[in-house]
Each structure stands twice: as structure tokens, then as C-alpha cells.
Short mmCIF file of C-alpha atoms and ligand atoms in Angstrom, two decimals:
data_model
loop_
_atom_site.label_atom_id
_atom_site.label_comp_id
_atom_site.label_asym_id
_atom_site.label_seq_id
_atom_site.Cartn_x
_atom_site.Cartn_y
_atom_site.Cartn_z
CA UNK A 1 0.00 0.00 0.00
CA UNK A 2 1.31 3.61 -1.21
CA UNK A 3 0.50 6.95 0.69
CA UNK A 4 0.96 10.61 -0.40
CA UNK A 5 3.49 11.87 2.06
CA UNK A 6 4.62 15.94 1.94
CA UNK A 7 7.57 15.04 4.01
CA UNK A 8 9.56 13.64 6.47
CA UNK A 9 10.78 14.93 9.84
CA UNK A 10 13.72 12.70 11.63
CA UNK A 11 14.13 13.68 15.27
CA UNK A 12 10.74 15.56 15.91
CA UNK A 13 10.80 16.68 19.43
CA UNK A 14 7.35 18.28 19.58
CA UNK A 15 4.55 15.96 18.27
CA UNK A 16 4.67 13.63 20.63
CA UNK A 17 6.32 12.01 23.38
CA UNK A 18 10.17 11.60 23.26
CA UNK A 19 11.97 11.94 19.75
CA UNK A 20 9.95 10.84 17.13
CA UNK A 21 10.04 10.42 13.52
CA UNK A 22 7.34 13.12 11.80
CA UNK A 23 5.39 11.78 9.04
CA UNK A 24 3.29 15.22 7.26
CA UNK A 25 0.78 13.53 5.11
CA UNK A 26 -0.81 15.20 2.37
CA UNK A 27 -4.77 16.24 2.01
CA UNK A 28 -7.19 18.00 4.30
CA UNK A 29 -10.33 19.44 4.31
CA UNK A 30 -10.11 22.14 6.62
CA UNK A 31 -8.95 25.75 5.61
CA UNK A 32 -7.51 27.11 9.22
CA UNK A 33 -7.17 30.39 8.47
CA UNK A 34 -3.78 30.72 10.26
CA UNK A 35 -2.30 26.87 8.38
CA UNK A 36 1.41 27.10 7.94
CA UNK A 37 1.02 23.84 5.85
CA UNK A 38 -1.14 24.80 2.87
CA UNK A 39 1.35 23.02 0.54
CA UNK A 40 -0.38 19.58 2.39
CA UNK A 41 -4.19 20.59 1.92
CA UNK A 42 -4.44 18.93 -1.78
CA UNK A 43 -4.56 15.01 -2.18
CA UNK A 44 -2.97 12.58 -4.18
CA UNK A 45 -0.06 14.42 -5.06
CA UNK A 46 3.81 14.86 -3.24
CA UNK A 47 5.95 11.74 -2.70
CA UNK A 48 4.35 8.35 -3.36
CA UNK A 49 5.45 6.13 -0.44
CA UNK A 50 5.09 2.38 0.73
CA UNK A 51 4.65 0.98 4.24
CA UNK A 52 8.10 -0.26 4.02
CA UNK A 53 9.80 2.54 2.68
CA UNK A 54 8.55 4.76 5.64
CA UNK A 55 9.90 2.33 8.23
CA UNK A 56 13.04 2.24 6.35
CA UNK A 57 13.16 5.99 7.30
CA UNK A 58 12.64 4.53 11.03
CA UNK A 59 14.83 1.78 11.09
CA UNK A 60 17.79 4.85 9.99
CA UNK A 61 18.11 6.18 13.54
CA UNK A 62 15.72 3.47 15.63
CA UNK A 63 17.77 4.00 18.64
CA UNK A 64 16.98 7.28 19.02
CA UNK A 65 13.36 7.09 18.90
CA UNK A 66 13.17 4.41 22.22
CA UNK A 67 11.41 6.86 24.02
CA UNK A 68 9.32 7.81 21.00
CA UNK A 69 8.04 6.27 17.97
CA UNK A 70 6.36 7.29 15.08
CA UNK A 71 3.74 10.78 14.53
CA UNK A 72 1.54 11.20 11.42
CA UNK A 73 0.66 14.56 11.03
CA UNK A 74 -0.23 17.02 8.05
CA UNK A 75 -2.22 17.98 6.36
CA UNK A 76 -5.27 15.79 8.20
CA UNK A 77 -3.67 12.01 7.99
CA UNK A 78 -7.11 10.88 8.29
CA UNK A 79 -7.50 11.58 4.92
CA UNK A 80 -5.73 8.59 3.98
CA UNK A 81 -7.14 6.25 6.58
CA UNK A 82 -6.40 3.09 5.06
CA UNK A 83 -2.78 3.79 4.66
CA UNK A 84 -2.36 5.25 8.29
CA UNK A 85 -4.01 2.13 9.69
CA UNK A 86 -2.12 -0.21 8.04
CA UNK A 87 0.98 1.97 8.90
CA UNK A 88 0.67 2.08 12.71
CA UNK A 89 -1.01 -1.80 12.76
CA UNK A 90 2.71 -2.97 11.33
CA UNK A 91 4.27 -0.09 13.95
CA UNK A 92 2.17 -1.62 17.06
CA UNK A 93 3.51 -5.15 15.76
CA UNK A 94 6.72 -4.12 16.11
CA UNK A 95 6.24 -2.49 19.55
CA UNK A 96 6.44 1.38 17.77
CA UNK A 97 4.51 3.96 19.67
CA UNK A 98 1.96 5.40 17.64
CA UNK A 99 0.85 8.83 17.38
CA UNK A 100 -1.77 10.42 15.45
CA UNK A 101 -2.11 14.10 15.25
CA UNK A 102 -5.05 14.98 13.57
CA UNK A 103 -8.70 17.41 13.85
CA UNK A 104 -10.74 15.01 14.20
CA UNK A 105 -12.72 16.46 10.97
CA UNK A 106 -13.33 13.32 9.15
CA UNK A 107 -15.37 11.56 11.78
CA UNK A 108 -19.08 10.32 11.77
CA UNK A 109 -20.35 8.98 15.26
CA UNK A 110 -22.76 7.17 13.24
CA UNK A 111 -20.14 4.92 11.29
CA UNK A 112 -17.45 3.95 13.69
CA UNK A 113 -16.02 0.90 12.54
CA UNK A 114 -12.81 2.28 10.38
CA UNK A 115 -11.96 4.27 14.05
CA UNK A 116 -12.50 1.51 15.56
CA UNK A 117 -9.49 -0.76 13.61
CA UNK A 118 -7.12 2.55 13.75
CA UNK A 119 -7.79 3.38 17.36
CA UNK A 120 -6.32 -0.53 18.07
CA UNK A 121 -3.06 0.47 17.04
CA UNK A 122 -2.77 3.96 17.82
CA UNK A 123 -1.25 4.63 21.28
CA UNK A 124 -1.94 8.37 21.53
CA UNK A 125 -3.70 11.22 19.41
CA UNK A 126 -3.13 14.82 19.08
CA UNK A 127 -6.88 16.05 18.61
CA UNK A 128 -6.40 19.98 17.19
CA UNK A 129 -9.37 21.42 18.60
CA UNK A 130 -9.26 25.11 16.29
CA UNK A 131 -12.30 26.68 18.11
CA UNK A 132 -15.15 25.62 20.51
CA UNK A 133 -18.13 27.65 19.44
CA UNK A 134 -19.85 26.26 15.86
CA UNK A 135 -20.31 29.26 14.35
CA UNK A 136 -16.31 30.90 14.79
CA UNK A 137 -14.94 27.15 14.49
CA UNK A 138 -16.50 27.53 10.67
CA UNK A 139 -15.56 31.24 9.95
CA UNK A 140 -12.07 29.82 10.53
CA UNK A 141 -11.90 26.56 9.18
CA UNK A 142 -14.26 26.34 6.56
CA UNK A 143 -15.91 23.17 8.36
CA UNK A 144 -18.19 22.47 11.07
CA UNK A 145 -17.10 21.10 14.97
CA UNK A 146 -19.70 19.01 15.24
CA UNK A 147 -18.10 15.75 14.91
CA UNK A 148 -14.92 16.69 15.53
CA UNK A 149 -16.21 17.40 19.22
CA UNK A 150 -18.05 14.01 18.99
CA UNK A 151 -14.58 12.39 17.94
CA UNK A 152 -13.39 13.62 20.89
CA UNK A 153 -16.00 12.02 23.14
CA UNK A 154 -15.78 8.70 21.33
CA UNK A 155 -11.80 8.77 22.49
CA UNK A 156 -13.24 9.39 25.85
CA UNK A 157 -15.05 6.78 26.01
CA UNK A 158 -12.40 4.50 24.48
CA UNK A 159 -10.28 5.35 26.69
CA UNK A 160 -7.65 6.57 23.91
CA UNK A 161 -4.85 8.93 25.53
CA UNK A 162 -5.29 12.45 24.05
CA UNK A 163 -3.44 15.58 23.86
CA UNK A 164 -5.40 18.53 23.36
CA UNK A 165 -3.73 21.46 21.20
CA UNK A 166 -5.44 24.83 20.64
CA UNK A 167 -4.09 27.69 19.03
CA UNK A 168 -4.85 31.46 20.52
CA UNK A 169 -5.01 33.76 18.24
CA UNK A 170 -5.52 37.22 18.95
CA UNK A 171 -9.07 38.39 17.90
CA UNK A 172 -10.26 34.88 16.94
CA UNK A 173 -9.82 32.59 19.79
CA UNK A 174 -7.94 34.55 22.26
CA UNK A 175 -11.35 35.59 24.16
CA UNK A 176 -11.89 34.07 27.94
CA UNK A 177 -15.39 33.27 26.84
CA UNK A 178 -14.40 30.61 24.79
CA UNK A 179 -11.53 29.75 26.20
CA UNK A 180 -13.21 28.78 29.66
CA UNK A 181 -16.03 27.19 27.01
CA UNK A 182 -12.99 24.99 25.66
CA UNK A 183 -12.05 24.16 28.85
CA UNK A 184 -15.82 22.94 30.66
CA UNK A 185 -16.08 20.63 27.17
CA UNK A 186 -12.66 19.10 27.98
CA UNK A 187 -13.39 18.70 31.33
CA UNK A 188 -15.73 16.40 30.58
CA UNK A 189 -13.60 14.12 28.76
CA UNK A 190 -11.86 11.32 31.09
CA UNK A 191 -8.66 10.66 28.68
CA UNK A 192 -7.07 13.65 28.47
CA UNK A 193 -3.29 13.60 29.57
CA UNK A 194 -1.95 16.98 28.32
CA UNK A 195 -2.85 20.64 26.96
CA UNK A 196 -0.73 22.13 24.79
CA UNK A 197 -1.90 25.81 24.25
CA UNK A 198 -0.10 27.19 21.17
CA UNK A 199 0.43 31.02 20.73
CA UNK A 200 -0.30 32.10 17.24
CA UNK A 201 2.50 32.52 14.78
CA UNK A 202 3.16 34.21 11.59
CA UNK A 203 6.23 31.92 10.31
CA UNK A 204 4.18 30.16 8.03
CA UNK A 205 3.47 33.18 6.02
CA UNK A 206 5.97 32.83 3.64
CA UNK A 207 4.18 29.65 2.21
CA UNK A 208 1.46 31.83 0.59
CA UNK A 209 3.43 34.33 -0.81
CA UNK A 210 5.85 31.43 -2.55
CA UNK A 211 2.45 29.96 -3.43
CA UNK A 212 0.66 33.32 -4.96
CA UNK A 213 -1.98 32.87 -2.34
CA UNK A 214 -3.51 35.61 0.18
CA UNK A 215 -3.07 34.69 3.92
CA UNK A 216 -6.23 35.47 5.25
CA UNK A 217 -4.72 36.91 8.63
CA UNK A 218 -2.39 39.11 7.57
CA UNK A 219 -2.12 41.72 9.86
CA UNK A 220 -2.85 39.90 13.00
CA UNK A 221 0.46 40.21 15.44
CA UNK A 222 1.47 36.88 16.65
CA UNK A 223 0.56 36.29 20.53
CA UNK A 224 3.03 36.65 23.04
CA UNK A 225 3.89 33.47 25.59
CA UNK A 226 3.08 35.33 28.21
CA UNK A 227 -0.40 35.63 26.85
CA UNK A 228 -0.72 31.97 25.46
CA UNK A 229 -0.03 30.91 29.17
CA UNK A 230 -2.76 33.35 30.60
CA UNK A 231 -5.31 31.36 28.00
CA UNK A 232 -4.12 28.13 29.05
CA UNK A 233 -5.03 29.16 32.71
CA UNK A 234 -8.25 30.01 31.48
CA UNK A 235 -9.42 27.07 30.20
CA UNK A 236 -7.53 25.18 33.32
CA UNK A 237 -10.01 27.14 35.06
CA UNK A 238 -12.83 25.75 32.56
CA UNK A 239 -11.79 22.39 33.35
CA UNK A 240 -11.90 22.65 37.20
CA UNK A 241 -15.11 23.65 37.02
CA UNK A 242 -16.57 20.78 34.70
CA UNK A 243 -15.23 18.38 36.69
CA UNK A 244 -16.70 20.14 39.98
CA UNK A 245 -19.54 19.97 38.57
CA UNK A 246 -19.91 16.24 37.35
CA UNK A 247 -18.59 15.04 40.88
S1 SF4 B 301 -6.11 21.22 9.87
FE1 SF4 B 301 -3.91 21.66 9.87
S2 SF4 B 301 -3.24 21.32 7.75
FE2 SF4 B 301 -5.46 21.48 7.72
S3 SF4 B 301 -5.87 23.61 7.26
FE3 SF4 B 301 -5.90 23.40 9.48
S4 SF4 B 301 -3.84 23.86 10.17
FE4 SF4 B 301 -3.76 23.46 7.94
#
């Protein structure tokens, strides 16, 4: 089996626990407003890979991923499910820890079963939640939250180890309302092991302008840490009092 890969990171430090090789798969549906990737969104195109040749890349510097493994990213991997399934089932055979950073976009609660065979052999996903109210989470994706928020629940209730990652950006998401919002819907979840609140950035910018495109925030000044820790707090805050109340 061949996937459309974008490219290949070798010692990845951030997506994931320990060092990790980085997998950026190409395709996704969303149109994040602030994407540093939009070289990934199209499918079926970039380097044609198999199975093997991506664990060749692994087997190159094994020893330094024993406290790691292997991350598929993008683009939205779940865009080629198959592949990324098959992938991570041969990983989890071989004792690789899997990660899967994704959005969660692609989900149906009413059709599980193709979540069901990945979630066997993934040992930890990434779920990108971009914004917690319906209406903003579509002004700045281009898609709906809906299931995305239901993916979320159906890791709860799996039990699937999740990192949560959400981007502030000023005038879009950095707002307490929704950031204590964020927080009392992840407070609800039982899985959750880390957040991993990401200040808004503009190095991605150059992208567009290589690519002719506009980027739709220009303008916006990126977000200080001291401010992307003052969010985080917020929705800490969120979370307390979710799981104050459900007690
Ligand atoms: S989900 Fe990721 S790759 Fe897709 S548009 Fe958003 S930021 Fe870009």
C-alpha cells in the first residue's frame, strides 16, 4: 500500500512524546485560516510512499526514537485512513509507539467501525481542537465542529490517551469566553493527559506568498507566551469547574 506523504521529519521533538520520527501527510479538508502547511491541503499528489519505505526511514536512527516512535501529522492524515491504519497496525507489531495528530474532521459517530481498527493500534492522538463555538470554528476553518467534538467524546469513552492542542489567536480565539467554554467541554472528557496551548505565529506566512496565495490573517500580530499561558489558565479554570460539577 502507497500513501501521499509531503515530508519527512527525523528527530521531531514536539509531536509527541520523546523523539519521534514526523510523518506530514498530504490532504485535508479544513482551511484554518492561520495553516502554515497549505502546501499539504491537496490530495494525491507529493511523494508516493510504501509501508516499508517509511519504516526504512525509522529503522535509519531506531535508537533514538526508544522513548518515541512514530507521529503522522499534516495535512489531516485521516485523509488517507487506510494507509495510516495499516501503517501504525505494522508499527504496534513491532512495539512502535503510535501517534496520530489529527482534527478530528473526518469523523461520523454514526459509522465507527474504520476508528475503531485505527484506534487498536494507535497509542496516543493529538486532537487539534481550532475553536469551541460552531459558528467561529467555521468562519475559521471552513468546516463544522460538530463531529470533531463528537470524535473527541468517542476517544473518551475509548479510553484513547489524548493531547489537546489549541491555538490562541488574537481576535479569533484569544477571548476568555471561549476559552473557559474549551475548557468545561474538555473537562468532561476522562482521557485527556496533556494541553498544549499554542500562541499564534506568523512563520508560516511565507508559504502563501511562494504559493501566490492571500493569507487570510495578515495583519494579525502573533501572541506573546506570556499571553498563550494566561489562555491556558483560562481554560484550566474551565476544566476545574466541569469536573466540579460532574462530581
Ligand atoms: S487542519 Fe492543519 S493542515 Fe489542515 S488547514 Fe488546518 S492547520 Fe492546515
Amino acid at each position: 500500500m502507497e500513501g501521499y506523504v509531503h515530508s519527512i521529519e527525523s528527530c521531531g521533538t514536539v509531536d509527541g512524546p520523546g523523539l519521534r520520527l514526523v510523518v506530514f501527510l498530504q490532504g485535508c479538508p479544513m482551511r484554518c485560516k492561520y495553516c502554515h502547511n497549505p502546501d499539504t491541503w491537496e490530495l494525491n499528489t507529493g511523494r508516493k510512499m510504501t509501508i516499508e519505505q517509511i519504516l526504512q526511514e525509522y529503522s535509519k536512527k531506531a535508537s533514538f526514537y526508544v522513548n518515541g516512535g512514530i507521529t503522522l501529522t499534516g495535512g489531516e492524515p485521516l485523509m488517507q485512513m487506510e494507509f495510516v491504519t495499516e501503517l501504525f497496525k505494522v508499527c504496534h507489531d513491532k512495539g512502535i509507539h503510535t501517534c496520530l495528530d489529527t482534527s478530528g474532521v473526518t469523523f461520523t459517530p454514526e459509522n465507527t467501525a474504520r476508528f475503531d481498527e485505527l484506534m487498536k493500534y494507535t497509542s496516543l492522538v493529538m486532537l487539534d481542537i481550532k475553536h469551541i463555538n460552531p459558528v467561529e470554528h467555521f468562519e475559521l476553518t471552513q468546516q463544522k465542529n460538530d463531529n470533531i467534538l463528537a470524535f473527541a467524546r468517542y476517544l473518551s469513552d475509548k479510553d484513547i490517551p489524548v493531547w489537546i492542542r489549541h491555538v490562541v489567536v488574537p481576535g479569533i480565539t484569544q477571548n476568555d469566553k471561549y476559552l473557559y467554554e474549551l475548557g468545561e467541554f474538555i473537562g468532561t472528557l476522562k482521557n485527556v493527559k496533556a494541553l498544549d496551548v499554542l500562541p499564534y505565529h506568523v512563520l508560516g506566512v511565507n508559504k502563501y506568498e511562494s504559493m501566490n496565495m492571500d493569507y487570510p490573517l495578515k495583519g494579525v500580530e502573533p501572541l506573546s507566551k506570556d499571553d498563550a499561558i494566561k489562555a491556558r489558565n483560562v481554560i484550566i479554570q474551565g476544566i476545574k469547574a466541569a469536573r466540579k460539577k460532574s462530581k
